[in-house]
């Protein structure tokens, strides 16, 4: 082996749980394994947490969203500045990024399943060349993100890189959502998970800039 | 993220130093592709003349920090390709050597053919070529019309035309793909000498990468000895296109690295030549720097997968190559935009990079072909996902 990819099983767990078990399961795992004291707040004092998690609904509850495997609460605390949480930020930032990447992979699975089951004429919709190209574009993005995250430990990737990776995950999700068509717009489908995933990125890393590469799908 | 080991890091440092020699030659070669003949003593050109020659045929490899380098490893080749392309992509492609054809000889040649081929390579700086693409048919093997037919007396006759073949007009040796019979197993590859009667290669004027000297090749009843047919010792299913695909999988990360090098050259050009940067420009460049890092990681991953014979290697390389050709174009355009109106005229080196970048798109399969290949890997399970 001429290159190195360090083992980082702990971080892969967030990704795999998100992909195979869903958003609430993965976010719960993140909270259970990383939270120390109060849940961590984003720079604006916001929190996104699984409903029922201790400390999830302190402050003003601003939204409750139902997803496939449970409910998510978004709140904002004016009295608890970010420093109150003892959760290490570097670990949290990496953990949420890995979690979001797993959700993006789950979205790809949903696209393959959905389009693989639909037909146009006598052919599967998935096997239309434009669709193939769109899927491949998203996979290229995911391969880049995956390679960057592989073996990363907290602090290996600075906030700027993690912020950019989160923006890339959001763009990739949007590419996949466009392939799903109207299904992506339903509140009880994969589009809702992608919406909450974007919210997590927005709270902890700030809004994703529009444009840049990867918008072809 | 992937980190290079000490051996490969030493090679990276050396190739980065070598590449410094290329930049001053870039515009000269762009004006006059034959200028390569005046620069065969440049260190990186000298290395390329023997890169990929295996140890048993190369008694005099390059030694760096005590490590021997033959260029047979994909990871070290992508490291070199990036650094050399930062210096000048045109000169990298104009250099003599066996890179593309050598991979095929290594995959399909028998011992006698390898000995013959590599002894020619070691004799003197020797250009080689690889002819697969045909006029009007691209690289669609199913539609390939160049024929290889028996001609008695242990010979074959090669008849047809190839197009977009790099270096064929200056080459001594090359590999040509041709059809021996209808059907997917009817394609085979032969080693040929360009001195053979009936072989002609006419240069095609190109917009960029002019050092590569793309050509149109005509094969007008070229006689080929039977012992120059590659893959005769292999099973029928492993001859021809199957081996070509395996070979191209091995080369593809290098093509991606080549695109990465062009993109990085544009990025570095801005850093070196733009005296002040406003906040927005700085942000754009920071984003570009991260995209270069991401692509480099993906290329290294695909190269390691090739070296480890992972089934996903070709698909990873397709992803890397598709991304690299896009990034090369975007980075060079972005760099030009940092210099305002007239940048293409005022900054000829950057203009050259923008022209060169366009050539990456079609090398070793267009972006769309790479994406279709990647899709196949995804749905058929070749691209393993955790």
PDB file of N, CA, C and O in Angstrom, chain A residues 1-5 15-16 19-20 105 108-109 112 126-127 129 132-133 135-137 139-141 143-144 146-148 150 157 161 164-165 168 171 212-213, chain B residues 1-5 8 75 283 287 290-291 293-295 297-298 301 304 307-308 315-316 318-319 322-323 326 330 371-372 374-375 378-379 383-386:
ATOM      1  N   UNK A   1       0.848  -1.202   0.000  1.00  0.00           N
ATOM      2  CA  UNK A   1       0.000   0.000   0.000  1.00  0.00           C
ATOM      3  C   UNK A   1       0.878   1.244   0.000  1.00  0.00           C
ATOM      4  O   UNK A   1       1.779   1.378   0.810  1.00  0.00           O
ATOM      5  N   UNK A   2       0.648   2.109  -0.927  1.00  0.00           N
ATOM      6  CA  UNK A   2       1.500   3.283  -1.058  1.00  0.00           C
ATOM      7  C   UNK A   2       0.859   4.530  -0.471  1.00  0.00           C
ATOM      8  O   UNK A   2       1.491   5.548  -0.344  1.00  0.00           O
ATOM      9  N   UNK A   3      -0.379   4.460  -0.139  1.00  0.00           N
ATOM     10  CA  UNK A   3      -1.034   5.592   0.499  1.00  0.00           C
ATOM     11  C   UNK A   3      -1.609   5.163   1.827  1.00  0.00           C
ATOM     12  O   UNK A   3      -1.596   3.991   2.154  1.00  0.00           O
ATOM     13  N   UNK A   4      -2.131   6.115   2.601  1.00  0.00           N
ATOM     14  CA  UNK A   4      -2.647   5.758   3.914  1.00  0.00           C
ATOM     15  C   UNK A   4      -4.089   6.228   4.050  1.00  0.00           C
ATOM     16  O   UNK A   4      -4.433   7.335   3.690  1.00  0.00           O
ATOM     17  N   UNK A   5      -4.934   5.361   4.539  1.00  0.00           N
ATOM     18  CA  UNK A   5      -6.260   5.770   4.953  1.00  0.00           C
ATOM     19  C   UNK A   5      -6.461   5.203   6.349  1.00  0.00           C
ATOM     20  O   UNK A   5      -6.639   4.010   6.520  1.00  0.00           O
ATOM     21  N   UNK A  15     -22.171   7.624   9.524  1.00  0.00           N
ATOM     22  CA  UNK A  15     -22.505   7.576   8.093  1.00  0.00           C
ATOM     23  C   UNK A  15     -23.347   6.335   7.783  1.00  0.00           C
ATOM     24  O   UNK A  15     -24.373   6.422   7.111  1.00  0.00           O
ATOM     25  N   UNK A  16     -22.886   5.216   8.275  1.00  0.00           N
ATOM     26  CA  UNK A  16     -23.598   3.973   7.949  1.00  0.00           C
ATOM     27  C   UNK A  16     -24.982   3.938   8.587  1.00  0.00           C
ATOM     28  O   UNK A  16     -25.940   3.454   7.988  1.00  0.00           O
ATOM     29  N   UNK A  19     -27.206   6.048   6.523  1.00  0.00           N
ATOM     30  CA  UNK A  19     -27.574   5.436   5.240  1.00  0.00           C
ATOM     31  C   UNK A  19     -28.558   4.284   5.432  1.00  0.00           C
ATOM     32  O   UNK A  19     -29.534   4.161   4.691  1.00  0.00           O
ATOM     33  N   UNK A  20     -28.299   3.450   6.410  1.00  0.00           N
ATOM     34  CA  UNK A  20     -29.088   2.214   6.509  1.00  0.00           C
ATOM     35  C   UNK A  20     -30.289   2.334   7.444  1.00  0.00           C
ATOM     36  O   UNK A  20     -31.284   1.642   7.249  1.00  0.00           O
ATOM     37  N   UNK A 105     -26.046   9.359   0.743  1.00  0.00           N
ATOM     38  CA  UNK A 105     -25.955   8.016   0.153  1.00  0.00           C
ATOM     39  C   UNK A 105     -27.327   7.326   0.190  1.00  0.00           C
ATOM     40  O   UNK A 105     -27.702   6.599  -0.734  1.00  0.00           O
ATOM     41  N   UNK A 108     -29.295   8.559  -2.617  1.00  0.00           N
ATOM     42  CA  UNK A 108     -28.912   7.893  -3.870  1.00  0.00           C
ATOM     43  C   UNK A 108     -29.586   6.518  -3.959  1.00  0.00           C
ATOM     44  O   UNK A 108     -30.096   6.139  -5.026  1.00  0.00           O
ATOM     45  N   UNK A 109     -29.593   5.792  -2.859  1.00  0.00           N
ATOM     46  CA  UNK A 109     -30.273   4.485  -2.856  1.00  0.00           C
ATOM     47  C   UNK A 109     -31.739   4.657  -3.248  1.00  0.00           C
ATOM     48  O   UNK A 109     -32.296   3.857  -4.012  1.00  0.00           O
ATOM     49  N   UNK A 112     -32.058   5.275  -7.000  1.00  0.00           N
ATOM     50  CA  UNK A 112     -31.854   4.047  -7.789  1.00  0.00           C
ATOM     51  C   UNK A 112     -33.089   3.151  -7.698  1.00  0.00           C
ATOM     52  O   UNK A 112     -33.535   2.568  -8.699  1.00  0.00           O
ATOM     53  N   UNK A 126     -34.441   4.662 -15.141  1.00  0.00           N
ATOM     54  CA  UNK A 126     -33.063   4.735 -14.660  1.00  0.00           C
ATOM     55  C   UNK A 126     -32.055   4.560 -15.784  1.00  0.00           C
ATOM     56  O   UNK A 126     -30.936   5.058 -15.700  1.00  0.00           O
ATOM     57  N   UNK A 127     -32.462   3.850 -16.823  1.00  0.00           N
ATOM     58  CA  UNK A 127     -31.511   3.545 -17.885  1.00  0.00           C
ATOM     59  C   UNK A 127     -31.594   4.501 -19.076  1.00  0.00           C
ATOM     60  O   UNK A 127     -31.015   4.233 -20.135  1.00  0.00           O
ATOM     61  N   UNK A 129     -30.273   7.658 -20.918  1.00  0.00           N
ATOM     62  CA  UNK A 129     -28.899   8.171 -20.845  1.00  0.00           C
ATOM     63  C   UNK A 129     -28.772   9.450 -20.027  1.00  0.00           C
ATOM     64  O   UNK A 129     -27.808   9.621 -19.284  1.00  0.00           O
ATOM     65  N   UNK A 132     -28.812   8.413 -16.474  1.00  0.00           N
ATOM     66  CA  UNK A 132     -27.528   7.790 -16.119  1.00  0.00           C
ATOM     67  C   UNK A 132     -26.468   8.864 -15.858  1.00  0.00           C
ATOM     68  O   UNK A 132     -25.711   8.793 -14.891  1.00  0.00           O
ATOM     69  N   UNK A 133     -26.427   9.841 -16.762  1.00  0.00           N
ATOM     70  CA  UNK A 133     -25.444  10.914 -16.609  1.00  0.00           C
ATOM     71  C   UNK A 133     -25.675  11.703 -15.329  1.00  0.00           C
ATOM     72  O   UNK A 133     -24.726  12.046 -14.620  1.00  0.00           O
ATOM     73  N   UNK A 135     -27.164  10.656 -12.561  1.00  0.00           N
ATOM     74  CA  UNK A 135     -26.781   9.827 -11.413  1.00  0.00           C
ATOM     75  C   UNK A 135     -25.255   9.822 -11.272  1.00  0.00           C
ATOM     76  O   UNK A 135     -24.709   9.981 -10.165  1.00  0.00           O
ATOM     77  N   UNK A 136     -24.562   9.652 -12.392  1.00  0.00           N
ATOM     78  CA  UNK A 136     -23.095   9.593 -12.339  1.00  0.00           C
ATOM     79  C   UNK A 136     -22.503  10.898 -11.822  1.00  0.00           C
ATOM     80  O   UNK A 136     -21.535  10.889 -11.053  1.00  0.00           O
ATOM     81  N   UNK A 137     -23.093  12.020 -12.222  1.00  0.00           N
ATOM     82  CA  UNK A 137     -22.613  13.314 -11.713  1.00  0.00           C
ATOM     83  C   UNK A 137     -22.686  13.344 -10.194  1.00  0.00           C
ATOM     84  O   UNK A 137     -21.753  13.781  -9.511  1.00  0.00           O
ATOM     85  N   UNK A 139     -22.745  10.767  -8.198  1.00  0.00           N
ATOM     86  CA  UNK A 139     -21.813   9.780  -7.634  1.00  0.00           C
ATOM     87  C   UNK A 139     -20.389  10.331  -7.617  1.00  0.00           C
ATOM     88  O   UNK A 139     -19.631  10.091  -6.669  1.00  0.00           O
ATOM     89  N   UNK A 140     -20.031  11.079  -8.643  1.00  0.00           N
ATOM     90  CA  UNK A 140     -18.692  11.691  -8.645  1.00  0.00           C
ATOM     91  C   UNK A 140     -18.540  12.613  -7.427  1.00  0.00           C
ATOM     92  O   UNK A 140     -17.523  12.595  -6.725  1.00  0.00           O
ATOM     93  N   UNK A 141     -19.581  13.412  -7.175  1.00  0.00           N
ATOM     94  CA  UNK A 141     -19.530  14.293  -6.000  1.00  0.00           C
ATOM     95  C   UNK A 141     -19.361  13.452  -4.732  1.00  0.00           C
ATOM     96  O   UNK A 141     -18.547  13.769  -3.859  1.00  0.00           O
ATOM     97  N   UNK A 143     -18.137  10.465  -4.362  1.00  0.00           N
ATOM     98  CA  UNK A 143     -16.815   9.847  -4.266  1.00  0.00           C
ATOM     99  C   UNK A 143     -15.772  10.846  -3.765  1.00  0.00           C
ATOM    100  O   UNK A 143     -14.891  10.507  -2.968  1.00  0.00           O
ATOM    101  N   UNK A 144     -15.882  12.070  -4.233  1.00  0.00           N
ATOM    102  CA  UNK A 144     -14.944  13.095  -3.750  1.00  0.00           C
ATOM    103  C   UNK A 144     -15.120  13.324  -2.254  1.00  0.00           C
ATOM    104  O   UNK A 144     -14.150  13.364  -1.490  1.00  0.00           O
ATOM    105  N   UNK A 146     -16.499  11.373  -0.033  1.00  0.00           N
ATOM    106  CA  UNK A 146     -16.133  10.158   0.698  1.00  0.00           C
ATOM    107  C   UNK A 146     -14.621  10.054   0.876  1.00  0.00           C
ATOM    108  O   UNK A 146     -14.122   9.709   1.955  1.00  0.00           O
ATOM    109  N   UNK A 147     -13.896  10.368  -0.190  1.00  0.00           N
ATOM    110  CA  UNK A 147     -12.437  10.261  -0.130  1.00  0.00           C
ATOM    111  C   UNK A 147     -11.865  11.295   0.837  1.00  0.00           C
ATOM    112  O   UNK A 147     -10.904  11.022   1.561  1.00  0.00           O
ATOM    113  N   UNK A 148     -12.452  12.470   0.855  1.00  0.00           N
ATOM    114  CA  UNK A 148     -11.982  13.497   1.790  1.00  0.00           C
ATOM    115  C   UNK A 148     -12.256  13.092   3.238  1.00  0.00           C
ATOM    116  O   UNK A 148     -11.455  13.357   4.136  1.00  0.00           O
ATOM    117  N   UNK A 150     -12.595  10.027   4.391  1.00  0.00           N
ATOM    118  CA  UNK A 150     -12.039   8.725   4.762  1.00  0.00           C
ATOM    119  C   UNK A 150     -10.882   8.877   5.738  1.00  0.00           C
ATOM    120  O   UNK A 150      -9.915   9.578   5.464  1.00  0.00           O
ATOM    121  N   UNK A 157      -9.742  17.991   9.432  1.00  0.00           N
ATOM    122  CA  UNK A 157     -10.301  18.884   8.404  1.00  0.00           C
ATOM    123  C   UNK A 157     -10.783  20.150   9.110  1.00  0.00           C
ATOM    124  O   UNK A 157     -11.606  20.070  10.033  1.00  0.00           O
ATOM    125  N   UNK A 161     -12.949  23.635   5.426  1.00  0.00           N
ATOM    126  CA  UNK A 161     -13.099  22.448   4.580  1.00  0.00           C
ATOM    127  C   UNK A 161     -14.414  21.748   4.883  1.00  0.00           C
ATOM    128  O   UNK A 161     -15.160  21.362   3.972  1.00  0.00           O
ATOM    129  N   UNK A 164     -17.251  23.617   3.399  1.00  0.00           N
ATOM    130  CA  UNK A 164     -17.325  23.410   1.946  1.00  0.00           C
ATOM    131  C   UNK A 164     -17.846  22.017   1.620  1.00  0.00           C
ATOM    132  O   UNK A 164     -18.629  21.839   0.673  1.00  0.00           O
ATOM    133  N   UNK A 165     -17.438  21.017   2.385  1.00  0.00           N
ATOM    134  CA  UNK A 165     -17.942  19.662   2.139  1.00  0.00           C
ATOM    135  C   UNK A 165     -19.451  19.595   2.388  1.00  0.00           C
ATOM    136  O   UNK A 165     -20.188  18.910   1.670  1.00  0.00           O
ATOM    137  N   UNK A 168     -21.139  20.974  -0.486  1.00  0.00           N
ATOM    138  CA  UNK A 168     -21.091  20.006  -1.586  1.00  0.00           C
ATOM    139  C   UNK A 168     -22.131  18.904  -1.380  1.00  0.00           C
ATOM    140  O   UNK A 168     -22.753  18.440  -2.349  1.00  0.00           O
ATOM    141  N   UNK A 171     -25.414  20.356  -2.443  1.00  0.00           N
ATOM    142  CA  UNK A 171     -25.548  20.418  -3.910  1.00  0.00           C
ATOM    143  C   UNK A 171     -25.793  19.023  -4.490  1.00  0.00           C
ATOM    144  O   UNK A 171     -26.596  18.856  -5.418  1.00  0.00           O
ATOM    145  N   UNK A 212     -21.587  27.176  -8.424  1.00  0.00           N
ATOM    146  CA  UNK A 212     -20.379  26.367  -8.477  1.00  0.00           C
ATOM    147  C   UNK A 212     -20.645  25.068  -9.207  1.00  0.00           C
ATOM    148  O   UNK A 212     -21.654  24.894  -9.858  1.00  0.00           O
ATOM    149  N   UNK A 213     -19.693  24.137  -9.080  1.00  0.00           N
ATOM    150  CA  UNK A 213     -19.755  22.948  -9.919  1.00  0.00           C
ATOM    151  C   UNK A 213     -20.840  21.987  -9.438  1.00  0.00           C
ATOM    152  O   UNK A 213     -21.393  22.116  -8.371  1.00  0.00           O
TER     153      UNK A 213
ATOM    154  N   UNK B   1      -8.519  11.092   4.533  1.00  0.00           N
ATOM    155  CA  UNK B   1      -7.766  11.510   3.358  1.00  0.00           C
ATOM    156  C   UNK B   1      -6.569  10.598   3.166  1.00  0.00           C
ATOM    157  O   UNK B   1      -6.088   9.983   4.105  1.00  0.00           O
ATOM    158  N   UNK B   2      -6.079  10.532   1.946  1.00  0.00           N
ATOM    159  CA  UNK B   2      -4.934   9.682   1.635  1.00  0.00           C
ATOM    160  C   UNK B   2      -3.655  10.518   1.760  1.00  0.00           C
ATOM    161  O   UNK B   2      -3.609  11.662   1.293  1.00  0.00           O
ATOM    162  N   UNK B   3      -2.652   9.939   2.395  1.00  0.00           N
ATOM    163  CA  UNK B   3      -1.342  10.597   2.477  1.00  0.00           C
ATOM    164  C   UNK B   3      -0.315   9.726   1.754  1.00  0.00           C
ATOM    165  O   UNK B   3      -0.369   8.498   1.845  1.00  0.00           O
ATOM    166  N   UNK B   4       0.588  10.381   1.065  1.00  0.00           N
ATOM    167  CA  UNK B   4       1.628   9.631   0.352  1.00  0.00           C
ATOM    168  C   UNK B   4       2.680   9.110   1.330  1.00  0.00           C
ATOM    169  O   UNK B   4       2.970   9.759   2.339  1.00  0.00           O
ATOM    170  N   UNK B   5       3.248   7.949   1.020  1.00  0.00           N
ATOM    171  CA  UNK B   5       4.328   7.430   1.856  1.00  0.00           C
ATOM    172  C   UNK B   5       5.639   8.155   1.496  1.00  0.00           C
ATOM    173  O   UNK B   5       5.699   8.951   0.549  1.00  0.00           O
ATOM    174  N   UNK B   8       6.954   7.826  -2.173  1.00  0.00           N
ATOM    175  CA  UNK B   8       6.213   8.589  -3.181  1.00  0.00           C
ATOM    176  C   UNK B   8       6.369  10.088  -2.955  1.00  0.00           C
ATOM    177  O   UNK B   8       6.405  10.871  -3.915  1.00  0.00           O
ATOM    178  N   UNK B  75       0.271   4.997  -8.974  1.00  0.00           N
ATOM    179  CA  UNK B  75       0.308   6.153  -8.072  1.00  0.00           C
ATOM    180  C   UNK B  75       1.483   7.072  -8.409  1.00  0.00           C
ATOM    181  O   UNK B  75       1.325   8.297  -8.457  1.00  0.00           O
ATOM    182  N   UNK B 283     -11.831  34.342  -1.912  1.00  0.00           N
ATOM    183  CA  UNK B 283     -12.769  33.259  -1.613  1.00  0.00           C
ATOM    184  C   UNK B 283     -12.857  32.285  -2.792  1.00  0.00           C
ATOM    185  O   UNK B 283     -12.853  31.068  -2.614  1.00  0.00           O
ATOM    186  N   UNK B 287     -11.821  28.301  -2.729  1.00  0.00           N
ATOM    187  CA  UNK B 287     -12.726  27.229  -3.163  1.00  0.00           C
ATOM    188  C   UNK B 287     -12.049  26.376  -4.241  1.00  0.00           C
ATOM    189  O   UNK B 287     -12.148  25.155  -4.248  1.00  0.00           O
ATOM    190  N   UNK B 290      -9.541  24.015  -2.735  1.00  0.00           N
ATOM    191  CA  UNK B 290     -10.161  22.834  -2.126  1.00  0.00           C
ATOM    192  C   UNK B 290     -10.616  21.852  -3.199  1.00  0.00           C
ATOM    193  O   UNK B 290     -10.472  20.629  -3.048  1.00  0.00           O
ATOM    194  N   UNK B 291     -11.125  22.375  -4.289  1.00  0.00           N
ATOM    195  CA  UNK B 291     -11.548  21.471  -5.372  1.00  0.00           C
ATOM    196  C   UNK B 291     -10.349  20.719  -5.947  1.00  0.00           C
ATOM    197  O   UNK B 291     -10.464  19.550  -6.316  1.00  0.00           O
ATOM    198  N   UNK B 293      -7.720  19.877  -4.220  1.00  0.00           N
ATOM    199  CA  UNK B 293      -7.397  18.862  -3.206  1.00  0.00           C
ATOM    200  C   UNK B 293      -8.350  17.673  -3.311  1.00  0.00           C
ATOM    201  O   UNK B 293      -7.934  16.509  -3.252  1.00  0.00           O
ATOM    202  N   UNK B 294      -9.621  17.960  -3.456  1.00  0.00           N
ATOM    203  CA  UNK B 294     -10.618  16.883  -3.551  1.00  0.00           C
ATOM    204  C   UNK B 294     -10.340  15.996  -4.761  1.00  0.00           C
ATOM    205  O   UNK B 294     -10.388  14.764  -4.675  1.00  0.00           O
ATOM    206  N   UNK B 295     -10.069  16.638  -5.871  1.00  0.00           N
ATOM    207  CA  UNK B 295      -9.804  15.859  -7.087  1.00  0.00           C
ATOM    208  C   UNK B 295      -8.518  15.045  -6.935  1.00  0.00           C
ATOM    209  O   UNK B 295      -8.471  13.872  -7.333  1.00  0.00           O
ATOM    210  N   UNK B 297      -7.251  13.835  -4.267  1.00  0.00           N
ATOM    211  CA  UNK B 297      -7.562  12.688  -3.401  1.00  0.00           C
ATOM    212  C   UNK B 297      -8.271  11.586  -4.185  1.00  0.00           C
ATOM    213  O   UNK B 297      -7.967  10.403  -4.038  1.00  0.00           O
ATOM    214  N   UNK B 298      -9.206  11.971  -5.018  1.00  0.00           N
ATOM    215  CA  UNK B 298      -9.955  10.973  -5.797  1.00  0.00           C
ATOM    216  C   UNK B 298      -9.041  10.286  -6.813  1.00  0.00           C
ATOM    217  O   UNK B 298      -9.135   9.068  -7.037  1.00  0.00           O
ATOM    218  N   UNK B 301      -6.846   7.898  -4.968  1.00  0.00           N
ATOM    219  CA  UNK B 301      -7.648   6.724  -4.598  1.00  0.00           C
ATOM    220  C   UNK B 301      -7.798   5.780  -5.781  1.00  0.00           C
ATOM    221  O   UNK B 301      -7.674   4.561  -5.654  1.00  0.00           O
ATOM    222  N   UNK B 304      -4.401   4.046  -6.516  1.00  0.00           N
ATOM    223  CA  UNK B 304      -4.117   2.978  -5.541  1.00  0.00           C
ATOM    224  C   UNK B 304      -4.996   1.769  -5.846  1.00  0.00           C
ATOM    225  O   UNK B 304      -4.546   0.616  -5.773  1.00  0.00           O
ATOM    226  N   UNK B 307      -3.415  -0.044  -8.691  1.00  0.00           N
ATOM    227  CA  UNK B 307      -2.219  -0.771  -8.249  1.00  0.00           C
ATOM    228  C   UNK B 307      -2.570  -1.990  -7.396  1.00  0.00           C
ATOM    229  O   UNK B 307      -1.828  -2.969  -7.375  1.00  0.00           O
ATOM    230  N   UNK B 308      -3.689  -1.906  -6.689  1.00  0.00           N
ATOM    231  CA  UNK B 308      -4.112  -3.029  -5.843  1.00  0.00           C
ATOM    232  C   UNK B 308      -5.035  -4.006  -6.589  1.00  0.00           C
ATOM    233  O   UNK B 308      -5.607  -4.913  -5.969  1.00  0.00           O
ATOM    234  N   UNK B 315     -13.820   2.212 -12.516  1.00  0.00           N
ATOM    235  CA  UNK B 315     -14.953   3.109 -12.271  1.00  0.00           C
ATOM    236  C   UNK B 315     -14.503   4.346 -11.487  1.00  0.00           C
ATOM    237  O   UNK B 315     -14.929   5.466 -11.769  1.00  0.00           O
ATOM    238  N   UNK B 316     -13.652   4.110 -10.493  1.00  0.00           N
ATOM    239  CA  UNK B 316     -13.114   5.254  -9.739  1.00  0.00           C
ATOM    240  C   UNK B 316     -12.327   6.167 -10.674  1.00  0.00           C
ATOM    241  O   UNK B 316     -12.409   7.397 -10.581  1.00  0.00           O
ATOM    242  N   UNK B 318     -12.822   6.526 -13.842  1.00  0.00           N
ATOM    243  CA  UNK B 318     -13.778   7.251 -14.692  1.00  0.00           C
ATOM    244  C   UNK B 318     -14.311   8.479 -13.963  1.00  0.00           C
ATOM    245  O   UNK B 318     -14.449   9.559 -14.551  1.00  0.00           O
ATOM    246  N   UNK B 319     -14.631   8.304 -12.684  1.00  0.00           N
ATOM    247  CA  UNK B 319     -15.129   9.442 -11.899  1.00  0.00           C
ATOM    248  C   UNK B 319     -14.064  10.530 -11.835  1.00  0.00           C
ATOM    249  O   UNK B 319     -14.349  11.720 -12.030  1.00  0.00           O
ATOM    250  N   UNK B 322     -13.619  12.216 -15.348  1.00  0.00           N
ATOM    251  CA  UNK B 322     -14.733  13.109 -15.697  1.00  0.00           C
ATOM    252  C   UNK B 322     -14.633  14.408 -14.902  1.00  0.00           C
ATOM    253  O   UNK B 322     -14.831  15.505 -15.435  1.00  0.00           O
ATOM    254  N   UNK B 323     -14.306  14.289 -13.623  1.00  0.00           N
ATOM    255  CA  UNK B 323     -14.198  15.491 -12.801  1.00  0.00           C
ATOM    256  C   UNK B 323     -12.995  16.326 -13.225  1.00  0.00           C
ATOM    257  O   UNK B 323     -13.049  17.556 -13.265  1.00  0.00           O
ATOM    258  N   UNK B 326     -13.559  18.461 -16.376  1.00  0.00           N
ATOM    259  CA  UNK B 326     -14.430  19.607 -16.056  1.00  0.00           C
ATOM    260  C   UNK B 326     -13.658  20.666 -15.273  1.00  0.00           C
ATOM    261  O   UNK B 326     -13.745  21.863 -15.552  1.00  0.00           O
ATOM    262  N   UNK B 330     -12.907  24.619 -16.028  1.00  0.00           N
ATOM    263  CA  UNK B 330     -13.459  25.653 -15.143  1.00  0.00           C
ATOM    264  C   UNK B 330     -12.349  26.460 -14.477  1.00  0.00           C
ATOM    265  O   UNK B 330     -12.457  27.683 -14.342  1.00  0.00           O
ATOM    266  N   UNK B 371     -18.977   8.899 -17.514  1.00  0.00           N
ATOM    267  CA  UNK B 371     -20.148   8.855 -16.618  1.00  0.00           C
ATOM    268  C   UNK B 371     -20.982   7.609 -16.886  1.00  0.00           C
ATOM    269  O   UNK B 371     -21.505   6.993 -15.948  1.00  0.00           O
ATOM    270  N   UNK B 372     -21.108   7.230 -18.139  1.00  0.00           N
ATOM    271  CA  UNK B 372     -21.857   6.002 -18.446  1.00  0.00           C
ATOM    272  C   UNK B 372     -21.130   4.792 -17.856  1.00  0.00           C
ATOM    273  O   UNK B 372     -21.770   3.862 -17.333  1.00  0.00           O
ATOM    274  N   UNK B 374     -19.187   4.849 -15.213  1.00  0.00           N
ATOM    275  CA  UNK B 374     -19.373   4.932 -13.765  1.00  0.00           C
ATOM    276  C   UNK B 374     -20.764   4.431 -13.374  1.00  0.00           C
ATOM    277  O   UNK B 374     -20.927   3.698 -12.388  1.00  0.00           O
ATOM    278  N   UNK B 375     -21.751   4.801 -14.152  1.00  0.00           N
ATOM    279  CA  UNK B 375     -23.119   4.354 -13.873  1.00  0.00           C
ATOM    280  C   UNK B 375     -23.196   2.824 -13.931  1.00  0.00           C
ATOM    281  O   UNK B 375     -23.820   2.186 -13.087  1.00  0.00           O
ATOM    282  N   UNK B 378     -21.888   1.418 -10.889  1.00  0.00           N
ATOM    283  CA  UNK B 378     -22.802   1.641  -9.756  1.00  0.00           C
ATOM    284  C   UNK B 378     -23.920   0.609  -9.728  1.00  0.00           C
ATOM    285  O   UNK B 378     -24.177  -0.034  -8.709  1.00  0.00           O
ATOM    286  N   UNK B 379     -24.597   0.428 -10.855  1.00  0.00           N
ATOM    287  CA  UNK B 379     -25.788  -0.433 -10.848  1.00  0.00           C
ATOM    288  C   UNK B 379     -25.429  -1.914 -10.932  1.00  0.00           C
ATOM    289  O   UNK B 379     -26.226  -2.765 -10.517  1.00  0.00           O
ATOM    290  N   UNK B 383     -18.731  -0.868  -8.506  1.00  0.00           N
ATOM    291  CA  UNK B 383     -18.311   0.233  -7.650  1.00  0.00           C
ATOM    292  C   UNK B 383     -18.821  -0.071  -6.249  1.00  0.00           C
ATOM    293  O   UNK B 383     -19.970   0.209  -5.917  1.00  0.00           O
ATOM    294  N   UNK B 384     -17.957  -0.657  -5.460  1.00  0.00           N
ATOM    295  CA  UNK B 384     -18.399  -1.097  -4.131  1.00  0.00           C
ATOM    296  C   UNK B 384     -18.750   0.111  -3.271  1.00  0.00           C
ATOM    297  O   UNK B 384     -18.019   1.090  -3.220  1.00  0.00           O
ATOM    298  N   UNK B 385     -19.904   0.031  -2.634  1.00  0.00           N
ATOM    299  CA  UNK B 385     -20.283   1.096  -1.697  1.00  0.00           C
ATOM    300  C   UNK B 385     -20.401   0.485  -0.313  1.00  0.00           C
ATOM    301  O   UNK B 385     -20.970  -0.581  -0.160  1.00  0.00           O
ATOM    302  N   UNK B 386     -19.861   1.156   0.685  1.00  0.00           N
ATOM    303  CA  UNK B 386     -19.876   0.618   2.061  1.00  0.00           C
ATOM    304  C   UNK B 386     -21.305   0.433   2.568  1.00  0.00           C
ATOM    305  O   UNK B 386     -22.161   1.222   2.291  1.00  0.00           O
TER     306      UNK B 386
END
